[in-house]
């Protein structure tokens, strides 16, 4: 259907070849959808041409407004921070798009190169269906002179470009926590503890990992977390991927008692042989 579109006067950006990979251009002519097709929730591999002319202005992007699509198609956009992509599919059901790939939903406008061409411009839409033109010579017009076939542009996506468009990601990352020493008893430690977090994601990659120690608020994880002071500490942690799937909060309890060992632990055996 992509190649047929060329014969019907369509190009990779609608009526031109550039700029390509426009997120709001829901058409199989778009490199972002030319191989895998468009997706709409659980329905994948949809072949369709664009039906809307709305623009997307890269210098002034509102992450709270999802690009309009009369068919509820999912958005594919460039995400420069993701090593796996770099073109991420975001489900329309999420209702917002992390255009600048910082892992949070910004309240104001942001600027981002969402089609990966290295520029910050207004990306125009295109109504493909109303622009289709059949150039068929005598087949289309009885008695008309034979017309030569219009050449198909020989600038289709490379294998690398095709592999750069990731499938829809609906699974959140998985985060693991590790301490620098083993507990003396259950969750009991006789020294301060350092906790290291590590996260993995199968498709779009991990965007951010954050933690909340003792209810002090969520903080971006940048390195090992020092848990200090005699007390029962609770560490919450989670990760988010580039497709905005957020992991359910995980928790780790660490009871630090540097001065007394087990003697005050009512759940630990007492006595000289304990």
Short mmCIF file of C-alpha atoms in Angstrom, two decimals:
data_model
loop_
_atom_site.label_atom_id
_atom_site.label_comp_id
_atom_site.label_asym_id
_atom_site.label_seq_id
_atom_site.Cartn_x
_atom_site.Cartn_y
_atom_site.Cartn_z
CA UNK A 1 0.00 0.00 0.00
CA UNK A 2 3.00 2.28 0.56
CA UNK A 3 4.26 1.76 -3.00
CA UNK A 4 0.73 2.05 -4.36
CA UNK A 5 0.54 5.43 -2.62
CA UNK A 6 3.49 6.64 -4.68
CA UNK A 7 1.59 5.75 -7.85
CA UNK A 8 -1.37 7.73 -6.51
CA UNK A 9 0.78 10.88 -6.06
CA UNK A 10 1.62 10.49 -2.35
CA UNK A 11 5.12 11.07 -0.93
CA UNK A 12 6.74 10.22 2.41
CA UNK A 13 5.55 13.42 4.08
CA UNK A 14 2.28 13.73 2.18
CA UNK A 15 2.94 15.93 -0.83
CA UNK A 16 6.74 16.02 -0.27
CA UNK A 17 9.38 13.53 0.90
CA UNK A 18 10.70 15.65 3.77
CA UNK A 19 10.42 16.03 6.65
CA UNK A 20 9.75 12.37 7.35
CA UNK A 21 8.63 10.49 10.49
CA UNK A 22 6.08 13.15 11.47
CA UNK A 23 4.28 11.75 14.56
CA UNK A 24 0.89 13.26 13.66
CA UNK A 25 1.04 12.03 10.04
CA UNK A 26 -0.81 8.72 10.45
CA UNK A 27 -0.08 7.19 7.06
CA UNK A 28 1.75 4.15 5.72
CA UNK A 29 3.62 6.64 3.53
CA UNK A 30 5.36 7.76 6.74
CA UNK A 31 8.54 5.76 7.45
CA UNK A 32 7.32 5.32 11.03
CA UNK A 33 4.39 3.24 9.77
CA UNK A 34 5.50 1.96 6.37
CA UNK A 35 6.74 -1.45 7.56
CA UNK A 36 4.94 -2.31 10.81
CA UNK A 37 1.77 -0.45 9.86
CA UNK A 38 -0.26 1.64 12.26
CA UNK A 39 -1.50 0.43 15.65
CA UNK A 40 -4.65 1.21 17.58
CA UNK A 41 -4.48 -0.45 20.97
CA UNK A 42 -4.44 -4.22 20.52
CA UNK A 43 -4.93 -3.93 16.74
CA UNK A 44 -1.60 -3.81 14.88
CA UNK A 45 -0.42 -3.80 11.28
CA UNK A 46 -3.13 -1.43 10.03
CA UNK A 47 -2.64 -0.10 6.48
CA UNK A 48 -4.14 3.36 6.08
CA UNK A 49 -3.48 6.77 4.59
CA UNK A 50 -3.68 10.00 6.57
CA UNK A 51 -7.05 11.68 6.99
CA UNK A 52 -6.06 14.90 8.80
CA UNK A 53 -4.05 18.05 8.08
CA UNK A 54 -3.25 19.18 11.64
CA UNK A 55 0.28 20.37 12.39
CA UNK A 56 2.68 19.69 15.23
CA UNK A 57 4.96 22.56 16.28
CA UNK A 58 8.24 21.18 17.69
CA UNK A 59 9.33 24.39 19.50
CA UNK A 60 5.98 24.51 21.37
CA UNK A 61 4.78 21.02 22.24
CA UNK A 62 2.09 20.37 24.86
CA UNK A 63 2.65 16.96 26.44
CA UNK A 64 -0.90 16.96 27.80
CA UNK A 65 -2.48 17.03 24.32
CA UNK A 66 -2.35 13.81 22.32
CA UNK A 67 -2.15 14.29 18.51
CA UNK A 68 -5.58 14.02 16.91
CA UNK A 69 -6.41 10.87 14.99
CA UNK A 70 -9.88 10.05 13.70
CA UNK A 71 -8.98 6.34 13.96
CA UNK A 72 -7.39 6.48 17.46
CA UNK A 73 -3.96 5.53 16.16
CA UNK A 74 -0.97 5.26 18.49
CA UNK A 75 1.85 7.79 18.11
CA UNK A 76 5.39 7.00 17.00
CA UNK A 77 7.96 9.67 17.84
CA UNK A 78 11.72 10.10 17.97
CA UNK A 79 13.28 9.73 21.41
CA UNK A 80 16.91 10.80 21.36
CA UNK A 81 17.65 9.38 24.84
CA UNK A 82 16.64 5.82 24.05
CA UNK A 83 19.49 3.54 22.91
CA UNK A 84 17.12 0.82 21.64
CA UNK A 85 14.87 2.82 19.33
CA UNK A 86 15.03 5.52 18.61
CA UNK A 87 11.36 5.72 17.46
CA UNK A 88 9.01 4.98 20.36
CA UNK A 89 5.36 3.91 20.05
CA UNK A 90 3.11 5.50 22.68
CA UNK A 91 -0.39 4.11 23.14
CA UNK A 92 -3.18 6.63 22.62
CA UNK A 93 -4.86 5.23 25.73
CA UNK A 94 -2.21 6.94 27.85
CA UNK A 95 -3.61 10.33 26.82
CA UNK A 96 -0.26 12.16 26.79
CA UNK A 97 3.14 11.92 25.11
CA UNK A 98 6.56 12.39 26.71
CA UNK A 99 7.86 14.38 23.74
CA UNK A 100 11.20 15.33 25.33
CA UNK A 101 11.72 11.85 26.83
CA UNK A 102 12.55 13.05 30.34
CA UNK A 103 10.28 10.52 32.02
CA UNK A 104 7.76 13.01 33.42
CA UNK A 105 4.62 14.74 32.14
CA UNK A 106 5.52 18.41 31.83
CA UNK A 107 2.75 20.91 32.58
CA UNK A 108 4.01 23.66 30.27
CA UNK A 109 5.23 23.53 26.69
CA UNK A 110 8.45 21.75 25.75
CA UNK A 111 10.60 21.70 22.63
CA UNK A 112 11.80 18.47 21.10
CA UNK A 113 12.95 17.03 17.79
CA UNK A 114 10.09 14.55 17.60
CA UNK A 115 10.75 13.32 14.04
CA UNK A 116 14.52 12.92 14.36
CA UNK A 117 15.67 15.24 11.58
CA UNK A 118 17.85 17.42 13.83
CA UNK A 119 15.58 20.47 13.51
CA UNK A 120 12.84 22.20 15.51
CA UNK A 121 10.13 23.12 13.03
CA UNK A 122 6.39 23.05 12.43
CA UNK A 123 5.46 19.65 11.03
CA UNK A 124 2.48 19.96 8.73
CA UNK A 125 -0.17 17.30 8.31
CA UNK A 126 -1.62 15.97 5.07
CA UNK A 127 -5.00 14.53 4.07
CA UNK A 128 -3.84 11.71 1.82
CA UNK A 129 -7.25 10.36 0.89
CA UNK A 130 -8.43 13.64 -0.64
CA UNK A 131 -5.15 14.00 -2.55
CA UNK A 132 -5.09 10.63 -4.34
CA UNK A 133 -4.59 10.96 -8.11
CA UNK A 134 -4.80 8.09 -10.57
CA UNK A 135 -2.66 8.76 -13.64
CA UNK A 136 -3.79 5.99 -15.97
CA UNK A 137 -3.83 7.36 -19.53
CA UNK A 138 -6.30 5.53 -21.81
CA UNK A 139 -7.53 3.39 -18.90
CA UNK A 140 -8.80 6.44 -17.07
CA UNK A 141 -9.80 8.50 -20.10
CA UNK A 142 -11.04 6.72 -23.20
CA UNK A 143 -9.20 7.97 -26.27
CA UNK A 144 -6.57 9.90 -24.35
CA UNK A 145 -2.98 9.60 -25.45
CA UNK A 146 -0.79 7.03 -23.70
CA UNK A 147 1.02 8.56 -20.74
CA UNK A 148 4.30 7.23 -19.35
CA UNK A 149 4.22 5.70 -15.90
CA UNK A 150 5.20 8.10 -13.15
CA UNK A 151 8.45 6.80 -11.60
CA UNK A 152 8.38 5.62 -8.01
CA UNK A 153 11.01 7.49 -5.92
CA UNK A 154 13.90 5.19 -5.09
CA UNK A 155 14.44 6.44 -1.55
CA UNK A 156 12.69 3.89 0.63
CA UNK A 157 13.74 3.29 4.26
CA UNK A 158 16.85 1.23 4.92
CA UNK A 159 16.84 -1.87 7.13
CA UNK A 160 18.43 0.19 9.90
CA UNK A 161 15.64 2.75 9.69
CA UNK A 162 12.98 0.05 9.72
CA UNK A 163 14.51 -1.63 12.77
CA UNK A 164 14.61 1.73 14.55
CA UNK A 165 10.81 1.84 14.83
CA UNK A 166 9.96 -0.09 17.97
CA UNK A 167 6.70 -2.04 18.40
CA UNK A 168 4.07 -0.93 20.88
CA UNK A 169 5.39 -1.28 24.42
CA UNK A 170 2.77 -1.93 27.11
CA UNK A 171 4.96 -3.65 29.71
CA UNK A 172 6.64 -1.59 32.46
CA UNK A 173 10.29 -1.99 33.41
CA UNK A 174 11.49 -4.29 36.18
CA UNK A 175 13.64 -2.79 38.94
CA UNK A 176 15.80 -4.76 41.38
CA UNK A 177 17.38 -3.55 44.63
CA UNK A 178 20.63 -4.89 46.07
CA UNK A 179 22.34 -4.05 49.39
CA UNK A 180 26.09 -3.89 49.94
CA UNK A 181 25.87 -6.37 52.84
CA UNK A 182 23.62 -9.16 53.99
CA UNK A 183 21.11 -8.67 56.80
CA UNK A 184 22.09 -10.04 60.21
CA UNK A 185 18.54 -11.28 60.82
CA UNK A 186 15.57 -10.94 58.47
CA UNK A 187 15.64 -7.19 57.59
CA UNK A 188 17.96 -6.29 60.50
CA UNK A 189 21.39 -4.70 59.94
CA UNK A 190 24.06 -3.73 62.47
CA UNK A 191 25.64 -1.15 60.17
CA UNK A 192 24.60 1.52 57.69
CA UNK A 193 23.54 0.14 54.32
CA UNK A 194 24.02 1.20 50.71
CA UNK A 195 21.32 0.19 48.22
CA UNK A 196 21.89 -0.06 44.48
CA UNK A 197 18.97 -0.08 42.02
CA UNK A 198 19.06 -1.60 38.55
CA UNK A 199 16.26 -1.64 35.97
CA UNK A 200 15.63 -3.41 32.67
CA UNK A 201 13.00 -3.03 29.95
CA UNK A 202 12.49 -5.34 26.98
CA UNK A 203 11.34 -2.92 24.27
CA UNK A 204 11.59 0.85 24.62
CA UNK A 205 14.22 0.95 27.38
CA UNK A 206 14.34 2.48 30.85
CA UNK A 207 13.73 6.23 30.93
CA UNK A 208 13.94 6.97 34.66
CA UNK A 209 14.34 5.20 37.98
CA UNK A 210 13.28 6.92 41.20
CA UNK A 211 13.11 6.18 44.90
CA UNK A 212 11.38 7.42 48.05
CA UNK A 213 13.23 6.88 51.32
CA UNK A 214 11.22 7.12 54.54
CA UNK A 215 8.45 9.16 52.92
CA UNK A 216 10.66 12.12 52.00
CA UNK A 217 9.35 12.23 48.42
CA UNK A 218 10.31 10.75 45.08
CA UNK A 219 13.87 11.44 43.88
CA UNK A 220 15.53 10.53 40.58
CA UNK A 221 18.00 7.69 41.08
CA UNK A 222 21.51 8.62 39.99
CA UNK A 223 23.63 6.28 42.09
CA UNK A 224 23.78 4.08 45.21
CA UNK A 225 21.48 5.19 48.07
CA UNK A 226 22.94 5.54 51.57
CA UNK A 227 20.53 4.38 54.28
CA UNK A 228 21.86 5.48 57.66
CA UNK A 229 20.83 5.89 61.29
CA UNK A 230 19.30 3.53 63.83
CA UNK A 231 15.70 3.09 62.72
CA UNK A 232 13.39 0.94 60.63
CA UNK A 233 13.74 2.44 57.14
CA UNK A 234 11.38 1.91 54.22
CA UNK A 235 12.64 2.41 50.67
CA UNK A 236 10.14 2.62 47.79
CA UNK A 237 11.43 2.42 44.22
CA UNK A 238 10.13 2.17 40.65
CA UNK A 239 11.07 2.77 37.02
CA UNK A 240 9.40 4.19 33.91
CA UNK A 241 10.21 3.34 30.29
CA UNK A 242 10.27 5.61 27.25
CA UNK A 243 6.76 4.49 26.29
CA UNK A 244 5.51 5.91 29.62
CA UNK A 245 4.83 2.55 31.27
CA UNK A 246 5.42 2.99 34.99
CA UNK A 247 6.26 0.09 37.24
CA UNK A 248 4.17 -0.49 40.39
CA UNK A 249 5.95 0.73 43.53
CA UNK A 250 8.30 -1.81 45.10
CA UNK A 251 9.49 -1.62 48.69
CA UNK A 252 12.48 -2.66 50.76
CA UNK A 253 12.54 -2.55 54.57
CA UNK A 254 15.87 -2.12 56.36
CA UNK A 255 16.09 -2.07 60.15
CA UNK A 256 19.39 -0.54 61.19
CA UNK A 257 20.55 -1.00 64.79
CA UNK A 258 24.25 -0.32 64.87
CA UNK A 259 24.66 -0.35 68.64
CA UNK A 260 22.57 -3.22 69.96
CA UNK A 261 22.63 -6.13 67.55
CA UNK A 262 19.71 -8.51 68.09
CA UNK A 263 18.95 -7.92 71.77
CA UNK A 264 15.98 -5.58 71.16
CA UNK A 265 14.43 -7.54 68.31
CA UNK A 266 11.30 -9.23 69.71
CA UNK A 267 11.14 -11.51 66.72
CA UNK A 268 14.67 -12.87 67.16
CA UNK A 269 15.60 -15.73 69.53
CA UNK A 270 17.15 -14.56 72.81
CA UNK A 271 19.59 -16.13 75.18
CA UNK A 272 23.25 -17.11 75.12
CA UNK A 273 22.83 -19.52 72.23
CA UNK A 274 20.90 -17.14 69.95
#
